[in-house]
Coordinates of C-alpha atoms and ligand atoms in Angstrom, one line a residue:
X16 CA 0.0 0.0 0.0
X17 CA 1.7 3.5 -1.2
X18 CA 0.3 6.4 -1.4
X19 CA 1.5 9.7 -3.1
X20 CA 1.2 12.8 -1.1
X21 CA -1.1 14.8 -3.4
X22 CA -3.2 12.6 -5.4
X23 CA -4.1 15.3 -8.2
X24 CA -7.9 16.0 -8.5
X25 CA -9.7 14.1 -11.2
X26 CA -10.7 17.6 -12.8
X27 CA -7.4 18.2 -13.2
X28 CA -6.2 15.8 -15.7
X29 CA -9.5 15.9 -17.7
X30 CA -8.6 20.0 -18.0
X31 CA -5.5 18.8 -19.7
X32 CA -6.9 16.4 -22.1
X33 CA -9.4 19.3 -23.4
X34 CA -7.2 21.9 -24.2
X35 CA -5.0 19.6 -26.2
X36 CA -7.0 19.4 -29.7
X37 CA -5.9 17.1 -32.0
X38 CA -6.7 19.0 -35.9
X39 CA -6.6 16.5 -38.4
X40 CA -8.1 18.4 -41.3
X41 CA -9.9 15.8 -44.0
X42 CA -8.1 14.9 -47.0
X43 CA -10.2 15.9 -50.2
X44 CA -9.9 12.6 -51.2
X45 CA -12.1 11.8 -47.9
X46 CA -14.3 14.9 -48.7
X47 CA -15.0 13.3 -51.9
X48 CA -15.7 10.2 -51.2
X49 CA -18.2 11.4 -48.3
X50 CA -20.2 13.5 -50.8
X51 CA -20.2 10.5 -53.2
X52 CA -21.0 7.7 -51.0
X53 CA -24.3 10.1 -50.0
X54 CA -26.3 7.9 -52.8
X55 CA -25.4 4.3 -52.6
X56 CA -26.6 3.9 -56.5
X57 CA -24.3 6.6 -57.9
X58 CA -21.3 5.2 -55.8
X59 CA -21.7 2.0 -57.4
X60 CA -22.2 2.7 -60.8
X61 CA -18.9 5.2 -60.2
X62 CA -16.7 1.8 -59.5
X63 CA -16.0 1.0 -62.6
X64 CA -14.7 4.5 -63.5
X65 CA -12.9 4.8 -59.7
X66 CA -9.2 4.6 -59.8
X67 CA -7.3 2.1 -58.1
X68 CA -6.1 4.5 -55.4
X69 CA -9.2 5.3 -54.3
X70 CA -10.8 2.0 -53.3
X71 CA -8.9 1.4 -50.3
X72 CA -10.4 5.3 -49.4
X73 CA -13.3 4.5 -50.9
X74 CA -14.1 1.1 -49.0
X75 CA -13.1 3.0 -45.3
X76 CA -15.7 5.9 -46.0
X77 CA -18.2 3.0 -46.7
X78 CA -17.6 0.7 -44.3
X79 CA -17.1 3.1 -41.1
X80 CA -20.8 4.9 -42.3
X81 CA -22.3 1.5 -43.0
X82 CA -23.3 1.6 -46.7
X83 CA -23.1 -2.3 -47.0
X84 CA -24.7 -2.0 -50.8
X85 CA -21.7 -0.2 -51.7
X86 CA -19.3 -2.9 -49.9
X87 CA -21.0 -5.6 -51.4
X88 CA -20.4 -4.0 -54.7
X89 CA -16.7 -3.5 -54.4
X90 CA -15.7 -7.0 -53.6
X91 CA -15.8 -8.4 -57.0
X92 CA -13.5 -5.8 -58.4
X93 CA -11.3 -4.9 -55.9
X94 CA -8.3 -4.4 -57.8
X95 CA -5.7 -5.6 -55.4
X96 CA -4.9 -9.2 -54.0
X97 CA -5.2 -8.3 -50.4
X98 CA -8.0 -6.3 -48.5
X99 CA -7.3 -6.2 -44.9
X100 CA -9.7 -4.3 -42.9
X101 CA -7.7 -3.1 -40.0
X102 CA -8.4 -4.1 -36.4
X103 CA -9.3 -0.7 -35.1
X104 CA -12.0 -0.1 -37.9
X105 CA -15.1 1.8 -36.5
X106 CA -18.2 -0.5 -37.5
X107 CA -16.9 -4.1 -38.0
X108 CA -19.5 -5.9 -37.2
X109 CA -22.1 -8.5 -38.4
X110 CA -23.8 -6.1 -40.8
X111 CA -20.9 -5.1 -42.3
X112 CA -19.2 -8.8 -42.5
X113 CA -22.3 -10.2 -44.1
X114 CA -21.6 -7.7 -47.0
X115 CA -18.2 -8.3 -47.5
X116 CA -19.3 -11.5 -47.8
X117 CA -22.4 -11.5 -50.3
X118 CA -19.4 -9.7 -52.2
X119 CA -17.5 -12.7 -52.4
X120 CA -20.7 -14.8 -52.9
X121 CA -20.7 -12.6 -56.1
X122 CA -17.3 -13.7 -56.9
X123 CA -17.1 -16.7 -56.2
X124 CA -20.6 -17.6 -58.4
X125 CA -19.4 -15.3 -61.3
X126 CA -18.8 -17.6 -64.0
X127 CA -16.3 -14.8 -65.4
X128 CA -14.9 -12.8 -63.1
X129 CA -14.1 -9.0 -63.7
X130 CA -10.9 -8.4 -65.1
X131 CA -10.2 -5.8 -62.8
X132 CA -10.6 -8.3 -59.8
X133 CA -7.4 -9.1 -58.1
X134 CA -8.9 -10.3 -54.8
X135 CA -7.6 -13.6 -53.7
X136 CA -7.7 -12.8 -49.8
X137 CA -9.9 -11.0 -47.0
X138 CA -7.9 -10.5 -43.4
X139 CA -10.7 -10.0 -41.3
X140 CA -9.2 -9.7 -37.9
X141 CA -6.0 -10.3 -36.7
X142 CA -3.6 -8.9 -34.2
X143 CA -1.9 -6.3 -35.8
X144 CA -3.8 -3.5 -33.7
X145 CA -1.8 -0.3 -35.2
X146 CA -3.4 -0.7 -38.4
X147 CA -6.8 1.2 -38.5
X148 CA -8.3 1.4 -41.5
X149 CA -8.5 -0.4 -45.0
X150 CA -5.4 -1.7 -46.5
X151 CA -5.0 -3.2 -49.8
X152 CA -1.6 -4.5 -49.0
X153 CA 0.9 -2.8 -51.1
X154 CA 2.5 0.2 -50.2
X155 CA 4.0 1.2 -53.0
X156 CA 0.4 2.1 -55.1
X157 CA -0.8 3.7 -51.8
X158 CA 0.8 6.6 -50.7
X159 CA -1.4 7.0 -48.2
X160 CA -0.7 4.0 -45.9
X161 CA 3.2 4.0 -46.4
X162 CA 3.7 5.2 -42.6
X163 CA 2.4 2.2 -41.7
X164 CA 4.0 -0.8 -41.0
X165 CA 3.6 -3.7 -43.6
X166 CA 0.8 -6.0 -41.8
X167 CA 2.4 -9.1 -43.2
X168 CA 5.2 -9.8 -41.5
X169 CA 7.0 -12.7 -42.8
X170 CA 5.7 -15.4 -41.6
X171 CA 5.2 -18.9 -43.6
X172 CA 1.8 -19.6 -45.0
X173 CA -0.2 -22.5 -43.9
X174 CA 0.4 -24.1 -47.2
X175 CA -3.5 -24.8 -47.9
X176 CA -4.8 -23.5 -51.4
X177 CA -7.8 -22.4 -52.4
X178 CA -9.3 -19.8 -54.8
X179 CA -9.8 -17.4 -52.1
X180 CA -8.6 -16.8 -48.8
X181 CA -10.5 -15.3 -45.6
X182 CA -7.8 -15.1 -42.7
X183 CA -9.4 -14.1 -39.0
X184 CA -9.1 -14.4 -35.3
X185 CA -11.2 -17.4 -33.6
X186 CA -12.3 -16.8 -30.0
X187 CA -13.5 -19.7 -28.8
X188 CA -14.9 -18.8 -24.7
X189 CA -16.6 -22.1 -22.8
X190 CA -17.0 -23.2 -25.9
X191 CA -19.3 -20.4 -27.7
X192 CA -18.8 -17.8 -30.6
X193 CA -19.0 -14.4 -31.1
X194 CA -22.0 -14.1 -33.7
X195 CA -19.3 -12.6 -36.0
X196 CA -17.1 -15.4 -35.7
X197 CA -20.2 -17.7 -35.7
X198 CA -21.9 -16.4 -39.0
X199 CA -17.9 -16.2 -40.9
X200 CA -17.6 -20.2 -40.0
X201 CA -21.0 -21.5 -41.0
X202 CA -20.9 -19.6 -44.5
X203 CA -17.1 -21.0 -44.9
X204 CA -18.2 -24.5 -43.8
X205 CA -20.8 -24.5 -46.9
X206 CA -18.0 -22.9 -49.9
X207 CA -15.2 -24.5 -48.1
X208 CA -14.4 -26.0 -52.0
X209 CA -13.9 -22.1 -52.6
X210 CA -12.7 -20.6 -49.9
X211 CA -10.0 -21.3 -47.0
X212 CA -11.2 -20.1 -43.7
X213 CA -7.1 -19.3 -42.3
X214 CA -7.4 -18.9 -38.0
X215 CA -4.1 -18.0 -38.2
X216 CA -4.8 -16.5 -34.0
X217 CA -6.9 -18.6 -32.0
X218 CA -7.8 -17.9 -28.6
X219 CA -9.4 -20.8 -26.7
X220 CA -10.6 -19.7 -23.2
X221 CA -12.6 -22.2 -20.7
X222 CA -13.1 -25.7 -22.4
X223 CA -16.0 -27.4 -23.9
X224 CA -14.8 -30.1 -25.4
X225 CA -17.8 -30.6 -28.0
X226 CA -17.1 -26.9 -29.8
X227 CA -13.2 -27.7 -29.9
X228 CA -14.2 -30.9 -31.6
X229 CA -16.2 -29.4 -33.6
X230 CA -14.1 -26.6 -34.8
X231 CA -10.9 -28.7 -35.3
X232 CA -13.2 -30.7 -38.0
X233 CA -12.9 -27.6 -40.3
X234 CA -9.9 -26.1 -38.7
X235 CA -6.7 -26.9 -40.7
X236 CA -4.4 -26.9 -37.1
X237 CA -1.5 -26.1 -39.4
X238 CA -3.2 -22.7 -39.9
X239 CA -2.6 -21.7 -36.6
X240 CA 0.2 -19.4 -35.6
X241 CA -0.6 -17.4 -32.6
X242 CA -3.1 -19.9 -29.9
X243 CA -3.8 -18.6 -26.7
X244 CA -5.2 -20.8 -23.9
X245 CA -6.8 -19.5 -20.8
X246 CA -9.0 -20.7 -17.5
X247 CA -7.5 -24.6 -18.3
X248 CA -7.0 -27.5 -16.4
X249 CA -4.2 -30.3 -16.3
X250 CA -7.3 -32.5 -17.7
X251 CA -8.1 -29.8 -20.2
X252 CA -5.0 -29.2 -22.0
X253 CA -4.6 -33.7 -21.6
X254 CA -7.5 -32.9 -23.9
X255 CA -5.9 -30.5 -26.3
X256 CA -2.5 -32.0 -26.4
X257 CA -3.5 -34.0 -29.9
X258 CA -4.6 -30.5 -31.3
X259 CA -1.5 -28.8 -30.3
X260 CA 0.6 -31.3 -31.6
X261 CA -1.0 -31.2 -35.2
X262 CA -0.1 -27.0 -35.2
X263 CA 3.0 -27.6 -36.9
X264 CA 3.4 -23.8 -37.9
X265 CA 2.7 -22.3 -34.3
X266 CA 5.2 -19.6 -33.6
X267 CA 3.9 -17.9 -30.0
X268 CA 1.5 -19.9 -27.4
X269 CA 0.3 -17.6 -24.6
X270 CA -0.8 -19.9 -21.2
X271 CA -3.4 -18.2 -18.7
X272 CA -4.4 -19.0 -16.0
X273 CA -3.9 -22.4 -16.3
X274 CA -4.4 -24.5 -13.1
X275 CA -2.7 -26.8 -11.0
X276 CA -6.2 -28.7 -9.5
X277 CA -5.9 -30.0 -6.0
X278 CA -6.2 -33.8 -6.8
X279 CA -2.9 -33.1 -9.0
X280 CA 0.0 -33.9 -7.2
X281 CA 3.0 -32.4 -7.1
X282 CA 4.9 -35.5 -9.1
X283 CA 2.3 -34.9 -11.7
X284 CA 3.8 -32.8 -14.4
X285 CA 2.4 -30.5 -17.4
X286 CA 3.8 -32.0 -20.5
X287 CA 3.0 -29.9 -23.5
X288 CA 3.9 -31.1 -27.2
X289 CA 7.1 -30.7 -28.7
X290 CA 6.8 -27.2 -30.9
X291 CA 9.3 -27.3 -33.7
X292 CA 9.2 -23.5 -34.7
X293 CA 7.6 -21.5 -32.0
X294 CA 9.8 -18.2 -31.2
X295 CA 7.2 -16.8 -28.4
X296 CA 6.3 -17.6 -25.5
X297 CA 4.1 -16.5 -22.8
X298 CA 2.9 -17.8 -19.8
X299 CA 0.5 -15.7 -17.2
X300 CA -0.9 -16.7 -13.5
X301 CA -0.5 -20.1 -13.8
X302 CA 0.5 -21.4 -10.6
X303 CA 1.2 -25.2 -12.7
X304 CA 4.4 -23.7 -13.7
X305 CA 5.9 -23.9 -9.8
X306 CA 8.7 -26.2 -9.6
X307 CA 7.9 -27.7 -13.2
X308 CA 9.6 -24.7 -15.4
X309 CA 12.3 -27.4 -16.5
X310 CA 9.5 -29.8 -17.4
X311 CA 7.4 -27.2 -18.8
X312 CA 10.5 -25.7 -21.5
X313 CA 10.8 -29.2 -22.9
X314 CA 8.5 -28.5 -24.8
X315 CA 10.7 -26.3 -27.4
X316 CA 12.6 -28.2 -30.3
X317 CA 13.7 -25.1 -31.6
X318 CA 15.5 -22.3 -30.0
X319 CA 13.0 -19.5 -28.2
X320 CA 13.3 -15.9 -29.1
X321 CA 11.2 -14.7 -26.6
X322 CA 10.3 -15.7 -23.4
X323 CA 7.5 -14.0 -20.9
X324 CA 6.5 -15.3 -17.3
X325 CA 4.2 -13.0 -15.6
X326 CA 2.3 -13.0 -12.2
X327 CA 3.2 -16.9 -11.5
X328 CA 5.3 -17.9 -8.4
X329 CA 8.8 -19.3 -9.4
X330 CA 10.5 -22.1 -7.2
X331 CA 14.3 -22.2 -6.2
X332 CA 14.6 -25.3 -8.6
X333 CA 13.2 -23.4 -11.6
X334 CA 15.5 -20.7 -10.9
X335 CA 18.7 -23.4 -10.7
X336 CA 17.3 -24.8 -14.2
X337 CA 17.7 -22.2 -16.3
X338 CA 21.5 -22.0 -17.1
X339 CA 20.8 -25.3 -18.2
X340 CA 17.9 -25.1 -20.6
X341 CA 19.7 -24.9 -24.0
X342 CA 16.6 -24.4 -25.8
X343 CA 16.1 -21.2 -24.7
X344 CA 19.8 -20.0 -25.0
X345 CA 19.1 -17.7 -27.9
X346 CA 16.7 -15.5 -26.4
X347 CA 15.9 -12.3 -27.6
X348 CA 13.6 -11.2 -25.4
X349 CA 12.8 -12.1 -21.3
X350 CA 10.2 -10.7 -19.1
X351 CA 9.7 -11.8 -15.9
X352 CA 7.5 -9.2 -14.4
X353 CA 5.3 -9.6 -10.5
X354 CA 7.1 -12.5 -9.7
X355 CA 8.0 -12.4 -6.4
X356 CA 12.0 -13.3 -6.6
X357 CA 13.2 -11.4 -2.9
X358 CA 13.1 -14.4 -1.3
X359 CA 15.2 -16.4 -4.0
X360 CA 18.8 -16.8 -4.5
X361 CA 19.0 -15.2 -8.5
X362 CA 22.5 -16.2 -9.1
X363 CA 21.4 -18.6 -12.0
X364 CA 19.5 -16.1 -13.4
X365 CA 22.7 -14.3 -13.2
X366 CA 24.6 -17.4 -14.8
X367 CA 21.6 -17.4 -17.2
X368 CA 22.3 -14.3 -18.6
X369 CA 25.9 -14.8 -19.7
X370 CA 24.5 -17.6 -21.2
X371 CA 21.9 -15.0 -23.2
X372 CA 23.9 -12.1 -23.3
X373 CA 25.1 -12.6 -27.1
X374 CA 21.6 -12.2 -28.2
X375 CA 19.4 -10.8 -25.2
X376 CA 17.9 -7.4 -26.8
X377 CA 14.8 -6.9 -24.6
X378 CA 15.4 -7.4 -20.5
X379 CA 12.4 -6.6 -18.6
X380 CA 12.6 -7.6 -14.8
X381 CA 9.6 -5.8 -13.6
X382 CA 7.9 -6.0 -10.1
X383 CA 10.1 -8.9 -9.2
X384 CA 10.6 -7.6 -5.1
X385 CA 14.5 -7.2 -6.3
X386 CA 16.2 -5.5 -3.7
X387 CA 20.0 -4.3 -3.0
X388 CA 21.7 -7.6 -2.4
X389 CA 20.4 -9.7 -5.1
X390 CA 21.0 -6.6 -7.6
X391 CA 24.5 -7.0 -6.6
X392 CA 25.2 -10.9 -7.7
X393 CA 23.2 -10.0 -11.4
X394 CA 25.4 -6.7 -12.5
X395 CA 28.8 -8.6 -13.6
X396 CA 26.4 -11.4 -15.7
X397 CA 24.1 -7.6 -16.7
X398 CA 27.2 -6.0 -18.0
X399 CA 27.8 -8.8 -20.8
X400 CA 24.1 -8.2 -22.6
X401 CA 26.0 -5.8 -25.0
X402 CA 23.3 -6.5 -27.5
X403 CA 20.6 -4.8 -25.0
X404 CA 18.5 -2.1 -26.8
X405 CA 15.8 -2.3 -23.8
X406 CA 16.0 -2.8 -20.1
X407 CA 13.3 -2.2 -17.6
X408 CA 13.9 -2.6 -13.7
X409 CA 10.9 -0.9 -12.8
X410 CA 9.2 -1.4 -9.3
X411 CA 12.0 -3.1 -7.6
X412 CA 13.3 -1.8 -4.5
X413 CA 16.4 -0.3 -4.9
X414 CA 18.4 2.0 -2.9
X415 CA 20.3 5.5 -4.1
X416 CA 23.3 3.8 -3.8
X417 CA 22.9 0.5 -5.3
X418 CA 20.5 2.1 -8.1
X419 CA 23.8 4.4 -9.5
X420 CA 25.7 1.0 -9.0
X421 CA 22.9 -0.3 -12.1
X422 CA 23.4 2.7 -13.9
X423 CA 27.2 2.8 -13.9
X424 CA 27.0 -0.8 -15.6
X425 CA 24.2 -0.2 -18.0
X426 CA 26.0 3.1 -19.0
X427 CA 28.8 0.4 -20.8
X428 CA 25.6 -1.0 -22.7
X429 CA 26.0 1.2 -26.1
X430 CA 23.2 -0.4 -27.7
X431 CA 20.6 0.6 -25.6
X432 CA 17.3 3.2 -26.7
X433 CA 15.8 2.7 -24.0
X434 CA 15.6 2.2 -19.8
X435 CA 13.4 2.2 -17.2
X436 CA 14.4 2.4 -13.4
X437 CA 12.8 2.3 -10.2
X438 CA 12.4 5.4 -8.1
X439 CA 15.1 4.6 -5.4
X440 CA 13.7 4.0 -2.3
X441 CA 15.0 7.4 -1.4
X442 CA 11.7 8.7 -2.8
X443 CA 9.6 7.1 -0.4
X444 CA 9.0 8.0 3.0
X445 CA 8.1 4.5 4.7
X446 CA 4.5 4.5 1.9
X447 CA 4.4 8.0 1.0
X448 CA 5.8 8.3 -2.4
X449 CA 8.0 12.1 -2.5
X450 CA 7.9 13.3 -6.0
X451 CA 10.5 15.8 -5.1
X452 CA 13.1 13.8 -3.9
X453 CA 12.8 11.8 -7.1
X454 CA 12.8 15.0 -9.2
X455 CA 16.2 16.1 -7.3
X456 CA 17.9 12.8 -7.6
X457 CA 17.2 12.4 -11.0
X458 CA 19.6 14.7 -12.6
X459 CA 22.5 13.0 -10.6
X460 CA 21.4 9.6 -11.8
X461 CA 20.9 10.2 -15.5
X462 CA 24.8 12.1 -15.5
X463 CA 26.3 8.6 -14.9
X464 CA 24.6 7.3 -18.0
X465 CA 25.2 10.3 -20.4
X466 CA 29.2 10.5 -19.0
X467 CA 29.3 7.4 -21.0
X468 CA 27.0 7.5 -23.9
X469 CA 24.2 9.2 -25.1
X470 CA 21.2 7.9 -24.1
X471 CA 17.6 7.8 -25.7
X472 CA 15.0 7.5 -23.5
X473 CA 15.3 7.0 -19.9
X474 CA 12.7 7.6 -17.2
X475 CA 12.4 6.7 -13.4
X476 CA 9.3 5.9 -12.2
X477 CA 8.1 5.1 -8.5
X478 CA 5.6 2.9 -7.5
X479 CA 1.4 3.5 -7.8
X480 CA -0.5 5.0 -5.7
X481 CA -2.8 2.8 -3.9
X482 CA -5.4 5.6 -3.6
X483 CA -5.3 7.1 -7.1
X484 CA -3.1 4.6 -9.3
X485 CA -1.1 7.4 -10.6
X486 CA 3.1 7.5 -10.2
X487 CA 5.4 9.8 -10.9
X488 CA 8.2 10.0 -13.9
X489 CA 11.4 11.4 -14.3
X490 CA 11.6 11.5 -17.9
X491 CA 16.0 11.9 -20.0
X492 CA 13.0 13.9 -22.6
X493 CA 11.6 16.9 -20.4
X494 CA 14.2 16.5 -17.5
X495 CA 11.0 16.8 -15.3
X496 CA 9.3 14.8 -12.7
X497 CA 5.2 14.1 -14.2
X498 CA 2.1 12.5 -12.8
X499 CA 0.9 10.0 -14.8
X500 CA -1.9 7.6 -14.6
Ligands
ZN10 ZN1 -2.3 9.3 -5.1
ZN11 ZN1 -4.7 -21.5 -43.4

């Protein structure tokens, strides 16, 4: 329990938001498209005048004000392979799904198809949030969508061929649907000579063991790439296991909340499948993982690139067993974040990061009770990551002293853009965080890192506030100390 002494007023912050006004002025592309779209009728007899530039600009305006006659329209000459309707699009939704597809019911029944037509797949949904609106998948014929990042990454295909291609998201929760996802797999299940209905992401939370064997009869398991499994049992994923070892192309598995049940005993292990290609992997509140980590990383055949345990409890023997999990040598990335390790001894994580250090980019040891001693034993090990762009210590409790011991090693790190420390505990008067004492210490801190390089983008930040949930930053940026929530 920590409280800061002046928890800001709500009014305050929401005074702050208002008077910063975001202008973004239409383009007259836009503008025109708005006026145009105003009569369905005259916007689809324009299509077969309209440019290709402006159908990606066109289809947005359409589908965000819901003229579905339009969208229906469009489909059968979309003139680029790819139409990916970005996960942040306003109005995705049944309505607007069921006219995408009566488009490609028009395509697919066309005896001849439009010469214009490119369209071989649809990405419904899938987890590449910073994309917003339409994208047609090329950059170079759409100037407009070049600051964004390429949405297919690459990644292998799932090697199944069809004539067209509808890639999505499954959510499977106990066992039900969203109507979305419901209505998408009932019209695949009756073209599925036509079309390939890719889950390349599927989420199964809560089992029901009908559903899953009902969806795996239509699911190709080699489609999917990202699977997340939540609120399991031992018996559950027992269950699953045959599924998961048909996903030959799965590249990150998320675990939550998976359960260790009371009639399990503590001899009983997890054993997942063995994954040949997966490079992520995540694993949340799942208190199965106690004292069975070593078991549990058997599972990778191939080396990991990025590995994330968060809120579980960690034994001494899972600590001990990491030096000597080759499979997870290569690491890229490791999080361990709310895991309580103060009452641990972390020299093997310390002997585990020599191991890492030729490749360790990303270090994030967040909320992890570290304090002054154990700091001490991981510095030599921390000072060989000299591949490091990010590290993140936050909420640990450090003292001044032992803090600027951190920095003076992570100042020899050239490659990193960006840190985050703890507040020392200096800033804290037994709970009371003092925003002050963290803005006056901060200047002395951040001279130890930029007497040895320049650094990007540091900032210390103390602990929340019970009472508010704001904390306080010291930001390298604005050499100030902010409230933040
Ligand atoms: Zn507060
Ligand atoms: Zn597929």
């Amino acid at each position: 329990m920590v409280i800061c002494l002046q928890c800001p007023h709500e009014d305050d912050s929401s005074e702050e938001d208002t008077t910063e006004e975001v202008y973004s002025p239409l383009t007259l592309e836009k503008l025109a498209m708005k006026r145009l779209l105003r009569g369905e009728a005259l916007a689809i007899s324009a299509l077969k005048d309209l440019p290709h530039l402006l159908f990606p600009v066109m289809f947005e305006e359409a589908f965000i004000n819901g003229r579905t006659k339009v969208l229906t329209a469009m489909i059968p000459v979309w003139p680029y392979p790819y139409l990916y309707v970005g996960m942040m699009i306003e109005n995705r939704n049944l309505k607007t799904l069921k006219a995408m597809l009566e488009g490609l019911d028009i395509l697919i029944t066309q005896k001849v198809r439009s010469s214009r037509c490119k369209l071989t797949e649809i990405n419904w949904k899938n987890e590449y949030h910073h994309v917003t609106g339409i994208w047609a998948g090329s950059c170079k014929l759409l100037p407009g969508f070049m600051t964004q990042k390429q949405p297919v990454q690459n990644r292998p295909g799932c090697g199944v061929k069809k004539e067209l291609k509808v890639t999505t998201q499954l959510r499977l929760i106990e066992g039900r649907l969203g109507e979305s996802d419901r209505y998408l797999f009932q019209w695949a299940q009756q073209r599925k000579d036509s079309v390939h209905l890719c889950y390349a992401n599927l989420e199964i939370e809560g089992l029901t063991k009908a559903s899953v064997i009902e969806i795996f009869k239509f699911l190709h398991a080699d489609c999917v790439q990202d699977l997340l499994l939540g609120y399991l049992s031992k018996e559950d994923l027992d269950f699953l296991n045959p599924y998961l070892r048909q996903m030959n192309n799965l590249l990150n598995l998320t675990l939550c909340h998976i359960r260790r049940t009371l009639s399990m005993g503590d001899s009983e292990m997890l054993l997942l499948p063995p994954f040949h290609c997966l490079q992520k992997l995540s694993v949340n509140d799942s208190n199965y993982v106690y004292g069975n980590l070593k078991g549990f990383l058997r599972c990778l055949k191939k080396p990991l690139e990025s590995l994330i345990i968060t809120d579980c409890n960690l034994s001494q023997s899972d600590l001990d067993c990491l030096p000597y999990c080759s499979n997870i040598f290569y690491l890229k990335s490791l999080t361990l974040d709310s895991i309580n390790l103060c009452d641990l001894l972390i020299e093997p994580l310390g002997f585990f990061l020599e191991r890492v250090g030729h490749t360790l980019e990303n270090l994030e040891l967040e909320s992890c009770g570290i304090q002054d001693s154990q700091l001490n034993t991981l510095l030599p090990a921390l000072s060989q990551c000299s591949q490091l762009r990010v590290v993140s210590f936050n909420d640990n409790e450090f003292s001044l002293l032992f803090l600027k011991k951190l920095l003076h090693h992570t100042a020899q790190l050239s490659q990193l853009e960006r840190d985050i420390y703890p507040a020392p505990l200096e800033c804290y008067d037994r709970d009371v965080i003092l925003s002050h004492r963290l803005e006056k210490l901060c200047p002395e801190l951040l001279d130890i890192l930029t007497a040895k390089r320049m650094p990007q983008e540091v900032t210390f930040e103390t602990t929340q506030c019970s009472n508010c949930f704001g904390h306080y930053i010291y930001d390298l940026e604005t050499e100030n100390c902010r409230y933040e929530i």
